[in-house]
GROMACS .gro file of C-alpha atoms in nm:
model
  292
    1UNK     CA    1   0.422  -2.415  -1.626
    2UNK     CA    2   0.817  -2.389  -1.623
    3UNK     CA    3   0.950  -2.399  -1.257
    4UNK     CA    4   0.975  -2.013  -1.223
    5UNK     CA    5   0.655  -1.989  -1.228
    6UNK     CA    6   0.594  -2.299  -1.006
    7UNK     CA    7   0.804  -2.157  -0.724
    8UNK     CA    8   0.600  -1.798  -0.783
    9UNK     CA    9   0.297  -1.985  -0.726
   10UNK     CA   10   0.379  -2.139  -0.409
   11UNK     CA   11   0.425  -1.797  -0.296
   12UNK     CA   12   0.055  -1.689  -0.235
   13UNK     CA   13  -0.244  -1.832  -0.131
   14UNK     CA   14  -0.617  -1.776  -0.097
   15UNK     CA   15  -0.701  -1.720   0.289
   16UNK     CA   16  -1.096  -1.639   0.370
   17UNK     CA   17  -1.117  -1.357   0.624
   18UNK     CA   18  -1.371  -1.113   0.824
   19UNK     CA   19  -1.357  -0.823   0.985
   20UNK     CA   20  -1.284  -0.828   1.327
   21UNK     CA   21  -1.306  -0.460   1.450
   22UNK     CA   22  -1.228  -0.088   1.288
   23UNK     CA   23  -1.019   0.215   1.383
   24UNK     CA   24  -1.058   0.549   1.247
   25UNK     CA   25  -0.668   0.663   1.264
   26UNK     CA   26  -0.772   1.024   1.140
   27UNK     CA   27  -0.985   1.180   0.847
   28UNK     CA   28  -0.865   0.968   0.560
   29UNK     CA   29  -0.733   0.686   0.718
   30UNK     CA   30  -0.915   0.356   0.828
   31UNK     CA   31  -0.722   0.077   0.985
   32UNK     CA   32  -0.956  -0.252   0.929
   33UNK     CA   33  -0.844  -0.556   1.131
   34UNK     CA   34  -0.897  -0.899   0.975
   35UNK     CA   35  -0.910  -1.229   1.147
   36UNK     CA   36  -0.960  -1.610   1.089
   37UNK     CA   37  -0.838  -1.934   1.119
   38UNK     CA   38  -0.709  -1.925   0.766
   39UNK     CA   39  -0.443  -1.659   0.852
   40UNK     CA   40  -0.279  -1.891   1.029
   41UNK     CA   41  -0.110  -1.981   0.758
   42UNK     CA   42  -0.076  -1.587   0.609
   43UNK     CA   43   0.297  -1.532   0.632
   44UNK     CA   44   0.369  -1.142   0.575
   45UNK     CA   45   0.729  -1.081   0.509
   46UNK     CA   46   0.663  -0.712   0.657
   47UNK     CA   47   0.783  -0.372   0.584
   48UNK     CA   48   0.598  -0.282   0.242
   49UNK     CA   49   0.413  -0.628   0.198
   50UNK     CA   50   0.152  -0.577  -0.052
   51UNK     CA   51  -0.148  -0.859  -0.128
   52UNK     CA   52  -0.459  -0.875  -0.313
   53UNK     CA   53  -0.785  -0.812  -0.121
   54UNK     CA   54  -1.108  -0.916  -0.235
   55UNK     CA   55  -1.463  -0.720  -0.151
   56UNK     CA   56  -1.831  -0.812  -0.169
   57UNK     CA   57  -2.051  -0.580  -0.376
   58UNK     CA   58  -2.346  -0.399  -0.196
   59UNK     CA   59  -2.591  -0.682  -0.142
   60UNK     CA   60  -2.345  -0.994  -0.139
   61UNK     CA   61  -2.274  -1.194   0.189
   62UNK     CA   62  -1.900  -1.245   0.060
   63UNK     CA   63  -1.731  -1.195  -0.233
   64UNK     CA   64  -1.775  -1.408  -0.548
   65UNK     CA   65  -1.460  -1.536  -0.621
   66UNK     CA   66  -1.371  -1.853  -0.810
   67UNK     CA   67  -1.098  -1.983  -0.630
   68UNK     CA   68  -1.206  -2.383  -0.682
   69UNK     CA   69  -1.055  -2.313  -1.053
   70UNK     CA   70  -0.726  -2.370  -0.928
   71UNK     CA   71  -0.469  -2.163  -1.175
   72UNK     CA   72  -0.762  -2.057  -1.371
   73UNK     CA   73  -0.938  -1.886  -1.149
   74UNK     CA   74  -0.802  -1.514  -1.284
   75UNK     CA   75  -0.970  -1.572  -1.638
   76UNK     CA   76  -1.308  -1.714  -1.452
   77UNK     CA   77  -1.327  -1.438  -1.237
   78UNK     CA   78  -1.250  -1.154  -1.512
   79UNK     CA   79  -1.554  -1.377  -1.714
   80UNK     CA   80  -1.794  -1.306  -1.458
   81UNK     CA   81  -2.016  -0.989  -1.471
   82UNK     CA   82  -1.872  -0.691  -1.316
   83UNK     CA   83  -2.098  -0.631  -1.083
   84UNK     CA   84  -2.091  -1.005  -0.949
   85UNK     CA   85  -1.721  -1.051  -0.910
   86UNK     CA   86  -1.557  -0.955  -0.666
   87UNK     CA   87  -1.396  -0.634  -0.640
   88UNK     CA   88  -1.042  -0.694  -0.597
   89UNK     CA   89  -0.768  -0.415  -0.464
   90UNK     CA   90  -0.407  -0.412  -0.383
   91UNK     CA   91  -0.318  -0.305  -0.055
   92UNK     CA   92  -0.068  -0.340   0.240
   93UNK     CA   93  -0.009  -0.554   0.536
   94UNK     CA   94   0.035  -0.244   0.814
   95UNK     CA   95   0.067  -0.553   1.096
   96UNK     CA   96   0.019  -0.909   1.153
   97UNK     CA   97  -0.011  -1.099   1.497
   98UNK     CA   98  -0.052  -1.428   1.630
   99UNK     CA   99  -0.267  -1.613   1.917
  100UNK     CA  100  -0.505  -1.481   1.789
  101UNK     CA  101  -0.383  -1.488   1.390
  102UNK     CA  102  -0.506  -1.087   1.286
  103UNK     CA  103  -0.386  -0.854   1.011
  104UNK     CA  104  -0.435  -0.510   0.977
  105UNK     CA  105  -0.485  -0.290   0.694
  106UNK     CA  106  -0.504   0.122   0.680
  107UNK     CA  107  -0.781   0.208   0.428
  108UNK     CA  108  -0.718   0.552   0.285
  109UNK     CA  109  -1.061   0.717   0.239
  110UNK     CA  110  -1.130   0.911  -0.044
  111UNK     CA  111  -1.495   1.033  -0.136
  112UNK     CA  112  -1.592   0.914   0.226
  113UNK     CA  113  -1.679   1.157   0.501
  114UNK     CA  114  -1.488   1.257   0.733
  115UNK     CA  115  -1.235   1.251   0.470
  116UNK     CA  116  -1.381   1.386   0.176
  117UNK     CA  117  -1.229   1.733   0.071
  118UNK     CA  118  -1.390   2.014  -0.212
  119UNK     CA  119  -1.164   1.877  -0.476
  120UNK     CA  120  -1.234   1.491  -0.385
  121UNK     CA  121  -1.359   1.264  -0.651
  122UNK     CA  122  -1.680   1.039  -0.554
  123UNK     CA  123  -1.542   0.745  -0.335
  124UNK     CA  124  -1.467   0.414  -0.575
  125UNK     CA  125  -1.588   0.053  -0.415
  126UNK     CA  126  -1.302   0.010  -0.214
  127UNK     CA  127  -1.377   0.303  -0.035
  128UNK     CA  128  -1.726   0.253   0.038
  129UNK     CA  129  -1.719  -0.059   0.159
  130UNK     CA  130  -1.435  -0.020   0.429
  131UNK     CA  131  -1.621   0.303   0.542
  132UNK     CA  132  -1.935   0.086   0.574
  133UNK     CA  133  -1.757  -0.242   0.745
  134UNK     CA  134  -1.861  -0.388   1.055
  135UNK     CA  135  -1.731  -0.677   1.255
  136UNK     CA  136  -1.818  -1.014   1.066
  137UNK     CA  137  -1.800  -0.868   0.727
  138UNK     CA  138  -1.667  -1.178   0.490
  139UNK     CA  139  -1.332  -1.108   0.257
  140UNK     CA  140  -1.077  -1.332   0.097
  141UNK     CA  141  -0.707  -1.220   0.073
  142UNK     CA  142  -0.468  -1.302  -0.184
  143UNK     CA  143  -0.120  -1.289  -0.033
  144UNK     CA  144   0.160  -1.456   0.075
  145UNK     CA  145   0.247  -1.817   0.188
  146UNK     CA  146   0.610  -1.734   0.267
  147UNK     CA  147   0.716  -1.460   0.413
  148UNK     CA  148   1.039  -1.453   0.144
  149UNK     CA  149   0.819  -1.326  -0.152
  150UNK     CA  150   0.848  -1.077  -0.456
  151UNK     CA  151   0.564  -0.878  -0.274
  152UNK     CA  152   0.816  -0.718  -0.051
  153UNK     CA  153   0.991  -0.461  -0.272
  154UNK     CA  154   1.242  -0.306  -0.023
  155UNK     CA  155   1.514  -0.375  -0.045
  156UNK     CA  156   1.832  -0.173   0.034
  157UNK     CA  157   2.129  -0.283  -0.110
  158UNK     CA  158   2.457  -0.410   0.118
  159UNK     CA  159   2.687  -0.132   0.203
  160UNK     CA  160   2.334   0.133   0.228
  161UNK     CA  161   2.454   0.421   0.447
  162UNK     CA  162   2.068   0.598   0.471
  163UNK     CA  163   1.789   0.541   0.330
  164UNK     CA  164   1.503   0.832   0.167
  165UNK     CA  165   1.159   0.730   0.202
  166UNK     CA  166   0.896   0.949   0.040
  167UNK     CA  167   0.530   0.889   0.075
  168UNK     CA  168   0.151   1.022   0.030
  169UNK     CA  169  -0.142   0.907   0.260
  170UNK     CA  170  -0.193   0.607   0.034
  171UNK     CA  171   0.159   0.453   0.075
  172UNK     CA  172   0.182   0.604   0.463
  173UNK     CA  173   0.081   0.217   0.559
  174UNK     CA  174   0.360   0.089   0.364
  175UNK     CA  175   0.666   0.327   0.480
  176UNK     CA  176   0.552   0.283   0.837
  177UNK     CA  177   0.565  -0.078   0.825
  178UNK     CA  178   0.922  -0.006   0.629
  179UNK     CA  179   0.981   0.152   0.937
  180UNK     CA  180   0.919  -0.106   1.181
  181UNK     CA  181   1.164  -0.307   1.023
  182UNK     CA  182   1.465  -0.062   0.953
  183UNK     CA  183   1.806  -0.207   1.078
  184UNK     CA  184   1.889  -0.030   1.431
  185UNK     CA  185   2.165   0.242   1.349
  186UNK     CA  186   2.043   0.296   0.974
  187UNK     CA  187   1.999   0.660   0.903
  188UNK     CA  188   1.643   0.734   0.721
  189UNK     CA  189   1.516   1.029   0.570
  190UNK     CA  190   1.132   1.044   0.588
  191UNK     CA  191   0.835   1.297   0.375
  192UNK     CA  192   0.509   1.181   0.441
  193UNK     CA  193   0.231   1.354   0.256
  194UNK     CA  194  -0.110   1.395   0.438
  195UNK     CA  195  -0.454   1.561   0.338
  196UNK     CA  196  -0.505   1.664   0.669
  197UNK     CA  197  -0.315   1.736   1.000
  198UNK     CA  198  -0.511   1.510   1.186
  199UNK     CA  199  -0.378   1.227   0.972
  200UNK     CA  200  -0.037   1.255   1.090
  201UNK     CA  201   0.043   0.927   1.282
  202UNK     CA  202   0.247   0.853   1.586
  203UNK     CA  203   0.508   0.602   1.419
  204UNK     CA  204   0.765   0.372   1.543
  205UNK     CA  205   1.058   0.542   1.450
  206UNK     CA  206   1.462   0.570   1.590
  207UNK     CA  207   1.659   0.878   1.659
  208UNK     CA  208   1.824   0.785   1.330
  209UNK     CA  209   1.502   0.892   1.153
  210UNK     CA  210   1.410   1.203   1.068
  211UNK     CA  211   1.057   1.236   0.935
  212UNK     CA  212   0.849   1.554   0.773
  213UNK     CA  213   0.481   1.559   0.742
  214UNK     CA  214   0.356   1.766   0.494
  215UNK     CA  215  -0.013   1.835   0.502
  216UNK     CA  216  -0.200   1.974   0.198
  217UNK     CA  217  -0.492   2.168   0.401
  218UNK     CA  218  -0.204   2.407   0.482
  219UNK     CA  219  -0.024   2.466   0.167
  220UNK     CA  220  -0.122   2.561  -0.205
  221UNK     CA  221   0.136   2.398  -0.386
  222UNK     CA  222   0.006   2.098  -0.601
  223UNK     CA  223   0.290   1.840  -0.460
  224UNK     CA  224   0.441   1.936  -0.146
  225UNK     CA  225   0.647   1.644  -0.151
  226UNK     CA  226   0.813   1.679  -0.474
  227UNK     CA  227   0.929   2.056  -0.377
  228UNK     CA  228   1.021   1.915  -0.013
  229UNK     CA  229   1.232   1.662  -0.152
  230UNK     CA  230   1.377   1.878  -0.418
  231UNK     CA  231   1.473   2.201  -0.142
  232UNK     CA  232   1.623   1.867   0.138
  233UNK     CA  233   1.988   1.854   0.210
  234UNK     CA  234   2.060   1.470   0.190
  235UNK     CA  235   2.318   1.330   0.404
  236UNK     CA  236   2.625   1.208   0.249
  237UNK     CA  237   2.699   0.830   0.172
  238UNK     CA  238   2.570   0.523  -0.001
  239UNK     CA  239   2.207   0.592  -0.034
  240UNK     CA  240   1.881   0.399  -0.132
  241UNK     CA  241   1.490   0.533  -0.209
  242UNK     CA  242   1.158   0.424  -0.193
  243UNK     CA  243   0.907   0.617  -0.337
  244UNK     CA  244   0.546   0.554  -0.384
  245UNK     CA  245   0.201   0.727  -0.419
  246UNK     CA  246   0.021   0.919  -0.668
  247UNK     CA  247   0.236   0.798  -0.986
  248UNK     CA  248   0.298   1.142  -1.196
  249UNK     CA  249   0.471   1.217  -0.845
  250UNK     CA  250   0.665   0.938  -0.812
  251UNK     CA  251   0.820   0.931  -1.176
  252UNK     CA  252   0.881   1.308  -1.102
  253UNK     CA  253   1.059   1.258  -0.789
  254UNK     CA  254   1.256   0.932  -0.982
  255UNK     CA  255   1.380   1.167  -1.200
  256UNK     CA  256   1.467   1.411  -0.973
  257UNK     CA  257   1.685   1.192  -0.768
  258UNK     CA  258   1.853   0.973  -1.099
  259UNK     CA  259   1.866   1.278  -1.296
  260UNK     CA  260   1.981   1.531  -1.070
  261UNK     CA  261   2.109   1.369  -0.739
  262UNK     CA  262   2.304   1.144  -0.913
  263UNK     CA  263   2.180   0.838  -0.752
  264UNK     CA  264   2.200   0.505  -0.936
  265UNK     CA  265   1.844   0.405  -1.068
  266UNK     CA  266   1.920   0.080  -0.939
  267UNK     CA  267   1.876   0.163  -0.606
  268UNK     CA  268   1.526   0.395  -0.624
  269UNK     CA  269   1.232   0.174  -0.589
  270UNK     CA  270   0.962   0.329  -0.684
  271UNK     CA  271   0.579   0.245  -0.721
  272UNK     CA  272   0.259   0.441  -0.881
  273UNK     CA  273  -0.040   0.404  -0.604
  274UNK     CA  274  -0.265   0.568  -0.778
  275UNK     CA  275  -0.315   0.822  -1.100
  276UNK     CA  276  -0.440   1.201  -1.069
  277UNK     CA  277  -0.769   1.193  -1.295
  278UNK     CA  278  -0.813   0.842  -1.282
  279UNK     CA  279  -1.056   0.661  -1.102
  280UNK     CA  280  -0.946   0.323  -0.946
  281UNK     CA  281  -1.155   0.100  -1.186
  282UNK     CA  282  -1.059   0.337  -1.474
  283UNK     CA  283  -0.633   0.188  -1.331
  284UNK     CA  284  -0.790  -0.175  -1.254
  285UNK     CA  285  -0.905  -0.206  -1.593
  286UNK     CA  286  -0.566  -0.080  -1.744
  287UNK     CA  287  -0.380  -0.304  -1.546
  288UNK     CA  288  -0.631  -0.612  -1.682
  289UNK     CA  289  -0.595  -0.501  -2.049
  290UNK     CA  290  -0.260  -0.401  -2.028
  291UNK     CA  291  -0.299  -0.107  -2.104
  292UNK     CA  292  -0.024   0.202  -2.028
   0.00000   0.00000   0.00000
């Protein structure tokens, strides 16, 4: 292994977890709260700090996970039978505390009543169980042993004058921890995209921010953010984006903002959530086989 890959490593760890207690935080969204001695030692670098999170199947106690294979546990787990390893999914840290050592994660709920719409597909694993948790349910996390890791992808430049955030229920967890951490005076531009109006959320944000919620129930365009951001005035100055959810969205609202606002690609970050059309297992096996 050279050294770049030595110093990745010591980036992450394994850390077993259970559920401590639930939320509902609207229709679709879920906030789960994890505890455990073994997040003492989980070190979230905050504002869109992703991690792995691994789920028991219906039936199992915790999830089956081969962690005592060291750097090989990846190809053990992928060789055990599908519906025996654990389910894994990538999600975000929305908070972490200490005294005791918690983390919480917002689950958006799709397929799952209260949040399941007319046009919503059946709910995938991930889904299912987090509906279902209760206090004491086992998981392990895969996630970060430094809080300076390459899970944290924003990142505005020096010299940012504002910053554009745009965002669909499954990335809402991520811009709101982006904005717990903006630098005070920073001027942000916010679009959140919701299912429902019962979703919107009561976040921590300055009088610098200005932030839109659009909610689908009331509108019969297909992306309400994409024509939102399109119709905004932006402010003038140096700017920087971040951009994530439903990925035919995102590369759409890339290209609006490289293509026709002018700004440098180098300072959109952008991330794909999810696909319209594609189940979750139908992306997680993509992403396995590296597939496009």
């Amino acid at each position: 292994m050279s050294g770049g890959s030595e110093n990745l490593a010591a980036q992450y760890d394994f850390f077993e977890a259970q559920v401590v207690r639930t939320e509902r935080l609207g229709p679709t969204m879920l906030r789960i709260t994890f505890g455990g001695g073994q997040l003492a030692r989980f070190a979230s670098g905050g504002r869109d700090q992703s991690f792995s999170l691994f789920l028991p199947h219906p039936g199992q106690a915790a999830p089956v996970l081969p962690v005592e294979e060291g750097e090989g546990w990846f190809a053990a787990w992928r060789a055990l039978p599908e519906d025996v390893r654990a389910v894994m999914r990538s999600y975000t840290v929305r908070a972490q505390r200490r005294d005791p050592d918690e983390v919480d994660v917002d689950f958006a709920l799709h397929g799952v009543a209260p949040s399941s719409s007319r046009s919503a597909a059946p709910a995938g694993p991930a889904s299912a169980w987090a509906a279902a948790a209760r206090p004491g349910d086992r998981v392990i996390l895969l996630g970060p042993a430094v809080q300076d890791n390459r899970s944290v992808c924003f990142h505005p430049p020096a010299g940012t004058d504002w910053v554009l955030i745009a965002a669909d229920e499954t990335a809402l967890p991520a811009a709101a921890g982006i904005l717990d951490h903006l630098p005070p005076g920073l001027r942000a531009r916010v679009w959140i995209e919701v299912p429902h109006a019962e979703d919107i959320q009561d976040l921590n944000v300055s009088p610098e921010t200005d932030i839109t919620w659009l909610v689908r129930d009331t509108v019969t365009t297909p992306s309400p953010l994409i024509e939102a951001v399109r119709a905004a005035t932006l402010p003038d100055g140096a700017p920087y984006a971040w951009i994530a959810g439903e990925s035919g969205t995102v590369k759409t609202l890339r290209r609006h903002l490289v293509g026709e606002r002018g700004l440098d690609r180098r300072t959109v970050t952008f991330s794909g959530y999810w696909r319209r059309g594609a189940s979750e297992e139908d992306l997680r096996a993509e992403a396995l086989t590296g597939g496009s």
